Amino acid sequence: MSTGKGFGKTILIGDQFVLWEVPAILAAIPFETECTVERLKTGSGWILDDKRIEVPGYKKAKEKDCRASFDRMVEVMELDLENNPIKISVEGDLLAGSGVGASAAICVSFARACNKEFALNMDILDINHVAWEGEFGYHGLPSGLDNTVSSYGGVIKYRIKDDVKQFERINLSKPIEIVLGNSGVTANTASLKGFLEEQEKEDSELFNGRLDTIKSQVEELGKALSRDDLKETGSIMNKNHKILIEMGLSHEKLIYLCDKAVSLGAYGAKVTGGGRGGYMVALTPGKELQEKVAAQFESEGIATIRATIGGTPTDETKFQILK
């Protein structure tokens, strides 16, 4: 019996456009999915015991995706489960819901557990690759964003350039408090690429102009974070969210939550993840501000996560070309 873990995540900017070679800045959050792999004496293949806490309906909605994901990772790792059947148990304090990297965390945790149980001798680069393969089950063509930060932790700037996936670390002087609020809407991330391709087809000049603006915002936000300018970081998040709203990538509930957070003093707020549902993220430096926003959300029945970004990464990798 062996266990592995994977971090949840939040994306500060660039969420939906990595496949268009727009960089994104994202951070692991200190909530994890834990996977235990246990060999069985009878049967064949794998069985799943999913004990994760969830946004109501999430696990049912993702059931087929989850099965496709595990099957793909088993194939990639070349596990002989016909002769070595396993029970997969998943739990942890990461809420299973759209926008916090729930699918990536389960993929990373499973890859790590199998690496130990079957002595596969995979390094973190290999584990990240297996998790990326697993993400195909959920996302059609995954960008690699979520599994990378789930594997490596910390705050990173991630990009795909000429089909090469890579990331570099952004170092913060200290962890920063954030609030994540859930819209209660389970988004279909797999349909996102087609949704954006339609926009590009309808008006390529407008689409590409927006992407150029977002690229500039990503660079500006990275610099602001690096110099601890959180007011500027929040301002850029707000501006970015306006573009996402114009592109149909937010949701009326997310817009409400972002506006509410800013009215309560959050430095910035925007949709996080694929959008059109799932979570929003509010930048709320300091425990007092974080609690003010989170408590108000909870008083309105909003599923809320208090988290920090910029904690200790999984390893000390500063820059990495990925598989």
CSV table of C-alpha atoms in Angstrom, one decimal:
chain,number,residue,atom,x,y,z
A,1,MET,CA,0.0,0.0,0.0
A,2,SER,CA,1.4,3.4,-1.0
A,3,THR,CA,0.2,7.0,-0.8
A,4,GLY,CA,0.8,10.1,-2.9
A,5,LYS,CA,-0.4,13.7,-2.8
A,6,GLY,CA,-1.2,16.6,-5.2
A,7,PHE,CA,-1.8,20.3,-4.5
A,8,GLY,CA,-4.8,22.2,-5.5
A,9,LYS,CA,-4.3,25.5,-7.3
A,10,THR,CA,-5.5,28.9,-8.3
A,11,ILE,CA,-4.7,30.8,-11.4
A,12,LEU,CA,-4.1,34.6,-11.1
A,13,ILE,CA,-4.1,35.4,-14.8
A,14,GLY,CA,-3.8,33.9,-18.3
A,15,ASP,CA,-6.2,31.0,-17.4
A,16,GLN,CA,-7.8,30.2,-20.6
A,17,PHE,CA,-5.3,31.1,-23.3
A,18,VAL,CA,-2.2,29.0,-22.7
A,19,LEU,CA,-2.9,26.9,-25.8
A,20,TRP,CA,-2.6,30.3,-27.7
A,21,GLU,CA,0.9,30.7,-26.3
A,22,VAL,CA,-0.2,33.3,-23.7
A,23,PRO,CA,1.7,32.8,-20.4
A,24,ALA,CA,-0.2,32.2,-17.2
A,25,ILE,CA,0.6,32.8,-13.6
A,26,LEU,CA,-0.7,30.3,-11.1
A,27,ALA,CA,-0.1,29.2,-7.6
A,28,ALA,CA,-0.5,26.0,-5.5
A,29,ILE,CA,-2.8,26.3,-2.5
A,30,PRO,CA,-2.2,24.4,0.8
A,31,PHE,CA,-5.0,22.0,0.2
A,32,GLU,CA,-4.3,18.5,-1.2
A,33,THR,CA,-5.8,15.3,-2.6
A,34,GLU,CA,-4.3,12.2,-1.2
A,35,CYS,CA,-4.4,8.9,-3.1
A,36,THR,CA,-3.7,5.5,-1.7
A,37,VAL,CA,-3.0,2.5,-4.0
A,38,GLU,CA,-3.6,-0.9,-2.5
A,39,ARG,CA,-3.0,-4.2,-4.2
A,40,LEU,CA,-5.9,-6.7,-4.3
A,41,LYS,CA,-5.6,-10.5,-4.1
A,42,THR,CA,-8.5,-11.1,-6.4
A,43,GLY,CA,-10.1,-9.6,-9.5
A,44,SER,CA,-8.4,-7.5,-12.2
A,45,GLY,CA,-8.1,-3.9,-13.2
A,46,TRP,CA,-8.9,-1.2,-10.7
A,47,ILE,CA,-11.7,0.0,-8.4
A,48,LEU,CA,-12.2,3.4,-7.0
A,49,ASP,CA,-13.2,4.6,-3.6
A,50,ASP,CA,-13.7,8.4,-3.9
A,51,LYS,CA,-14.1,10.0,-0.5
A,52,ARG,CA,-13.2,13.6,-1.5
A,53,ILE,CA,-15.4,16.4,-0.3
A,54,GLU,CA,-17.1,18.0,-3.3
A,55,VAL,CA,-19.3,20.7,-4.7
A,56,PRO,CA,-22.6,18.9,-4.9
A,57,GLY,CA,-22.8,17.0,-8.2
A,58,TYR,CA,-19.2,17.4,-9.2
A,59,LYS,CA,-18.1,13.8,-8.8
A,60,LYS,CA,-21.2,12.5,-10.6
A,61,ALA,CA,-20.7,15.0,-13.5
A,62,LYS,CA,-17.0,14.0,-13.8
A,63,GLU,CA,-17.5,10.2,-13.4
A,64,LYS,CA,-16.7,9.2,-17.0
A,65,ASP,CA,-13.9,11.7,-17.2
A,66,CYS,CA,-12.3,10.2,-14.1
A,67,ARG,CA,-12.5,6.7,-15.4
A,68,ALA,CA,-10.9,7.7,-18.7
A,69,SER,CA,-8.2,9.6,-16.8
A,70,PHE,CA,-7.2,6.6,-14.7
A,71,ASP,CA,-7.2,4.2,-17.6
A,72,ARG,CA,-4.9,6.5,-19.6
A,73,MET,CA,-2.4,6.9,-16.7
A,74,VAL,CA,-2.4,3.1,-16.1
A,75,GLU,CA,-1.6,2.7,-19.8
A,76,VAL,CA,1.2,5.4,-19.8
A,77,MET,CA,2.8,3.9,-16.7
A,78,GLU,CA,2.5,0.4,-18.3
A,79,LEU,CA,0.9,-1.1,-15.2
A,80,ASP,CA,-0.2,-4.7,-15.5
A,81,LEU,CA,-3.4,-4.5,-13.6
A,82,GLU,CA,-4.9,-7.7,-15.1
A,83,ASN,CA,-2.4,-9.6,-12.9
A,84,ASN,CA,-1.9,-6.9,-10.3
A,85,PRO,CA,-5.4,-5.4,-9.5
A,86,ILE,CA,-5.6,-2.4,-7.3
A,87,LYS,CA,-7.9,-0.4,-5.1
A,88,ILE,CA,-7.6,3.4,-5.5
A,89,SER,CA,-8.8,5.5,-2.6
A,90,VAL,CA,-8.8,9.3,-2.8
A,91,GLU,CA,-9.6,11.8,-0.1
A,92,GLY,CA,-8.0,15.0,1.3
A,93,ASP,CA,-8.9,18.6,2.2
A,94,LEU,CA,-9.1,19.9,-1.4
A,95,LEU,CA,-12.7,20.4,-2.3
A,96,ALA,CA,-13.5,18.7,-5.6
A,97,GLY,CA,-15.0,21.4,-7.8
A,98,SER,CA,-14.3,23.3,-11.0
A,99,GLY,CA,-11.5,25.8,-10.8
A,100,VAL,CA,-9.2,24.6,-8.0
A,101,GLY,CA,-7.3,21.9,-9.9
A,102,ALA,CA,-9.2,19.0,-8.5
A,103,SER,CA,-8.6,16.8,-11.6
A,104,ALA,CA,-4.9,17.6,-11.7
A,105,ALA,CA,-4.5,16.9,-8.0
A,106,ILE,CA,-6.1,13.4,-8.3
A,107,CYS,CA,-3.8,12.7,-11.3
A,108,VAL,CA,-0.6,13.8,-9.5
A,109,SER,CA,-1.5,11.9,-6.3
A,110,PHE,CA,-2.2,8.7,-8.3
A,111,ALA,CA,1.0,9.0,-10.2
A,112,ARG,CA,3.0,9.4,-7.0
A,113,ALA,CA,1.2,6.6,-5.3
A,114,CYS,CA,1.9,4.2,-8.2
A,115,ASN,CA,5.5,5.3,-8.4
A,116,LYS,CA,6.0,4.1,-4.9
A,117,GLU,CA,3.9,1.0,-5.0
A,118,PHE,CA,5.3,-0.4,-8.2
A,119,ALA,CA,8.9,1.0,-7.8
A,120,LEU,CA,8.7,2.9,-11.2
A,121,ASN,CA,11.7,5.2,-10.4
A,122,MET,CA,9.9,8.2,-11.8
A,123,ASP,CA,11.3,11.6,-11.0
A,124,ILE,CA,9.1,14.7,-10.6
A,125,LEU,CA,9.3,15.5,-14.3
A,126,ASP,CA,8.0,12.0,-15.1
A,127,ILE,CA,5.2,12.2,-12.5
A,128,ASN,CA,4.1,15.6,-13.9
A,129,HIS,CA,4.0,14.0,-17.4
A,130,VAL,CA,1.9,11.1,-16.3
A,131,ALA,CA,-0.5,13.5,-14.6
A,132,TRP,CA,-0.7,15.6,-17.8
A,133,GLU,CA,-1.6,12.5,-19.7
A,134,GLY,CA,-4.3,11.8,-17.0
A,135,GLU,CA,-5.7,15.3,-17.6
A,136,PHE,CA,-6.7,14.3,-21.1
A,137,GLY,CA,-9.6,12.4,-19.6
A,138,TYR,CA,-11.0,15.7,-18.2
A,139,HIS,CA,-9.9,18.4,-20.6
A,140,GLY,CA,-9.7,17.1,-24.1
A,141,LEU,CA,-6.3,18.7,-24.8
A,142,PRO,CA,-4.9,19.8,-21.4
A,143,SER,CA,-2.6,22.8,-21.3
A,144,GLY,CA,-0.4,21.3,-18.5
A,145,LEU,CA,-1.0,24.2,-16.2
A,146,ASP,CA,-2.8,22.5,-13.4
A,147,ASN,CA,-0.8,19.3,-13.2
A,148,THR,CA,2.5,21.3,-13.2
A,149,VAL,CA,1.7,23.5,-10.2
A,150,SER,CA,0.1,20.5,-8.5
A,151,SER,CA,3.4,18.6,-8.9
A,152,TYR,CA,5.9,21.4,-8.2
A,153,GLY,CA,4.0,23.7,-5.8
A,154,GLY,CA,4.8,27.4,-5.2
A,155,VAL,CA,4.0,30.2,-7.7
A,156,ILE,CA,5.0,29.8,-11.3
A,157,LYS,CA,4.7,31.5,-14.7
A,158,TYR,CA,3.8,28.8,-17.2
A,159,ARG,CA,3.9,29.0,-21.0
A,160,ILE,CA,3.8,26.9,-24.1
A,161,LYS,CA,6.0,28.2,-26.9
A,162,ASP,CA,6.4,26.3,-30.2
A,163,ASP,CA,4.8,23.2,-28.5
A,164,VAL,CA,7.4,23.3,-25.7
A,165,LYS,CA,5.9,23.4,-22.2
A,166,GLN,CA,8.0,25.3,-19.6
A,167,PHE,CA,7.7,27.2,-16.3
A,168,GLU,CA,9.7,29.5,-14.2
A,169,ARG,CA,9.3,30.3,-10.5
A,170,ILE,CA,8.1,33.6,-9.1
A,171,ASN,CA,9.4,34.1,-5.6
A,172,LEU,CA,7.3,35.9,-3.0
A,173,SER,CA,8.8,37.5,0.1
A,174,LYS,CA,6.0,36.0,2.2
A,175,PRO,CA,2.8,34.0,1.6
A,176,ILE,CA,-0.3,36.1,0.6
A,177,GLU,CA,-3.8,35.5,1.8
A,178,ILE,CA,-6.5,34.9,-0.8
A,179,VAL,CA,-10.2,33.9,-0.8
A,180,LEU,CA,-11.8,31.5,-3.2
A,181,GLY,CA,-15.5,31.6,-3.7
A,182,ASN,CA,-17.5,29.0,-5.5
A,183,SER,CA,-20.3,29.9,-7.9
A,184,GLY,CA,-21.9,26.5,-7.5
A,185,VAL,CA,-21.8,26.0,-11.3
A,186,THR,CA,-19.8,23.0,-12.6
A,187,ALA,CA,-18.1,24.2,-15.7
A,188,ASN,CA,-17.2,22.0,-18.7
A,189,THR,CA,-13.5,22.8,-19.2
A,190,ALA,CA,-13.2,20.4,-22.2
A,191,SER,CA,-15.5,22.6,-24.3
A,192,LEU,CA,-13.4,25.8,-23.6
A,193,LYS,CA,-11.1,25.5,-26.6
A,194,GLY,CA,-13.9,25.2,-29.1
A,195,PHE,CA,-15.7,28.1,-27.5
A,196,LEU,CA,-12.6,30.3,-27.9
A,197,GLU,CA,-11.9,29.0,-31.4
A,198,GLU,CA,-15.4,30.2,-32.4
A,199,GLN,CA,-14.6,33.7,-31.2
A,200,GLU,CA,-11.3,33.7,-33.0
A,201,LYS,CA,-13.1,32.6,-36.2
A,202,GLU,CA,-15.8,35.3,-35.9
A,203,ASP,CA,-13.5,38.2,-35.3
A,204,SER,CA,-9.8,37.4,-35.4
A,205,GLU,CA,-8.7,41.0,-35.0
A,206,LEU,CA,-10.7,41.6,-31.8
A,207,PHE,CA,-9.7,38.2,-30.5
A,208,ASN,CA,-6.0,38.7,-31.1
A,209,GLY,CA,-6.1,42.2,-29.7
A,210,ARG,CA,-7.5,40.9,-26.5
A,211,LEU,CA,-4.8,38.2,-26.3
A,212,ASP,CA,-2.1,40.9,-26.8
A,213,THR,CA,-3.6,42.9,-23.9
A,214,ILE,CA,-3.7,39.8,-21.7
A,215,LYS,CA,-0.1,38.9,-22.5
A,216,SER,CA,1.0,42.4,-21.4
A,217,GLN,CA,-1.1,42.0,-18.2
A,218,VAL,CA,0.6,38.7,-17.4
A,219,GLU,CA,4.0,40.3,-17.6
A,220,GLU,CA,2.9,43.3,-15.5
A,221,LEU,CA,1.3,41.1,-12.9
A,222,GLY,CA,4.5,38.9,-12.6
A,223,LYS,CA,6.6,42.0,-12.1
A,224,ALA,CA,4.2,43.4,-9.5
A,225,LEU,CA,4.1,40.2,-7.5
A,226,SER,CA,7.9,39.9,-7.6
A,227,ARG,CA,8.3,43.4,-6.1
A,228,ASP,CA,5.5,42.9,-3.5
A,229,ASP,CA,3.2,45.5,-5.1
A,230,LEU,CA,0.0,43.9,-4.2
A,231,LYS,CA,-2.2,46.9,-5.0
A,232,GLU,CA,-1.0,46.8,-8.6
A,233,THR,CA,-1.4,43.0,-8.7
A,234,GLY,CA,-5.0,43.4,-7.7
A,235,SER,CA,-5.6,46.2,-10.2
A,236,ILE,CA,-4.4,44.1,-13.0
A,237,MET,CA,-6.6,41.2,-11.9
A,238,ASN,CA,-9.6,43.5,-12.0
A,239,LYS,CA,-8.7,44.7,-15.5
A,240,ASN,CA,-8.2,41.2,-16.7
A,241,HIS,CA,-11.6,40.1,-15.4
A,242,LYS,CA,-13.3,42.8,-17.4
A,243,ILE,CA,-11.8,41.2,-20.6
A,244,LEU,CA,-12.9,37.8,-19.5
A,245,ILE,CA,-16.5,39.0,-19.0
A,246,GLU,CA,-16.5,40.6,-22.5
A,247,MET,CA,-15.4,37.2,-23.9
A,248,GLY,CA,-18.1,35.3,-22.1
A,249,LEU,CA,-15.7,33.5,-19.8
A,250,SER,CA,-17.2,34.6,-16.5
A,251,HIS,CA,-20.7,34.0,-15.1
A,252,GLU,CA,-23.2,36.3,-13.4
A,253,LYS,CA,-22.6,34.6,-10.0
A,254,LEU,CA,-18.8,35.0,-10.4
A,255,ILE,CA,-19.2,38.6,-11.4
A,256,TYR,CA,-21.3,39.2,-8.3
A,257,LEU,CA,-18.8,37.5,-6.0
A,258,CYS,CA,-15.9,39.5,-7.5
A,259,ASP,CA,-17.7,42.8,-7.2
A,260,LYS,CA,-18.7,41.9,-3.6
A,261,ALA,CA,-15.1,41.0,-2.7
A,262,VAL,CA,-13.7,44.3,-4.1
A,263,SER,CA,-16.4,46.3,-2.3
A,264,LEU,CA,-15.2,44.7,0.9
A,265,GLY,CA,-11.6,45.8,0.3
A,266,ALA,CA,-10.1,43.0,-1.7
A,267,TYR,CA,-7.2,44.3,-3.8
A,268,GLY,CA,-8.5,42.5,-6.9
A,269,ALA,CA,-10.8,39.6,-7.9
A,270,LYS,CA,-11.5,37.6,-11.0
A,271,VAL,CA,-12.6,34.2,-12.3
A,272,THR,CA,-10.0,31.5,-11.8
A,273,GLY,CA,-9.7,28.4,-13.9
A,274,GLY,CA,-11.5,27.8,-17.2
A,275,GLY,CA,-14.3,30.1,-16.2
A,276,ARG,CA,-18.0,30.1,-17.0
A,277,GLY,CA,-18.5,28.6,-13.5
A,278,GLY,CA,-16.4,27.1,-10.7
A,279,TYR,CA,-14.4,29.5,-8.5
A,280,MET,CA,-13.4,33.1,-8.4
A,281,VAL,CA,-10.2,34.3,-6.5
A,282,ALA,CA,-9.9,37.5,-4.4
A,283,LEU,CA,-6.5,38.9,-3.4
A,284,THR,CA,-7.0,39.7,0.3
A,285,PRO,CA,-3.5,40.3,2.0
A,286,GLY,CA,-3.6,39.9,5.8
A,287,LYS,CA,-5.8,37.7,7.9
A,288,GLU,CA,-8.2,40.4,8.8
A,289,LEU,CA,-9.1,41.3,5.2
A,290,GLN,CA,-9.2,37.6,4.3
A,291,GLU,CA,-11.7,36.9,7.1
A,292,LYS,CA,-13.8,39.9,6.3
A,293,VAL,CA,-14.4,38.7,2.7
A,294,ALA,CA,-14.7,35.0,3.5
A,295,ALA,CA,-17.1,35.6,6.4
A,296,GLN,CA,-19.4,37.7,4.1
A,297,PHE,CA,-19.3,35.0,1.4
A,298,GLU,CA,-20.2,32.3,4.0
A,299,SER,CA,-23.0,34.4,5.4
A,300,GLU,CA,-24.6,34.3,1.9
A,301,GLY,CA,-24.2,30.5,1.7
A,302,ILE,CA,-21.1,30.6,-0.7
A,303,ALA,CA,-18.7,27.6,-0.4
A,304,THR,CA,-15.5,29.5,0.5
A,305,ILE,CA,-11.8,28.6,0.8
A,306,ARG,CA,-9.4,30.6,2.8
A,307,ALA,CA,-5.9,29.9,1.4
A,308,THR,CA,-2.4,31.4,1.0
A,309,ILE,CA,-0.2,31.4,-2.1
A,310,GLY,CA,3.6,31.5,-2.1
A,311,GLY,CA,4.3,28.8,0.4
A,312,THR,CA,7.1,26.2,0.3
A,313,PRO,CA,7.3,24.5,-3.2
A,314,THR,CA,7.7,20.7,-3.6
A,315,ASP,CA,11.3,21.1,-4.8
A,316,GLU,CA,13.8,23.9,-5.6
A,317,THR,CA,13.4,23.8,-9.4
A,318,LYS,CA,13.7,27.4,-10.7
A,319,PHE,CA,13.1,26.7,-14.4
A,320,GLN,CA,12.0,23.6,-16.2
A,321,ILE,CA,11.4,22.4,-19.8
A,322,LEU,CA,8.6,19.8,-19.4
A,323,LYS,CA,7.8,16.6,-21.1
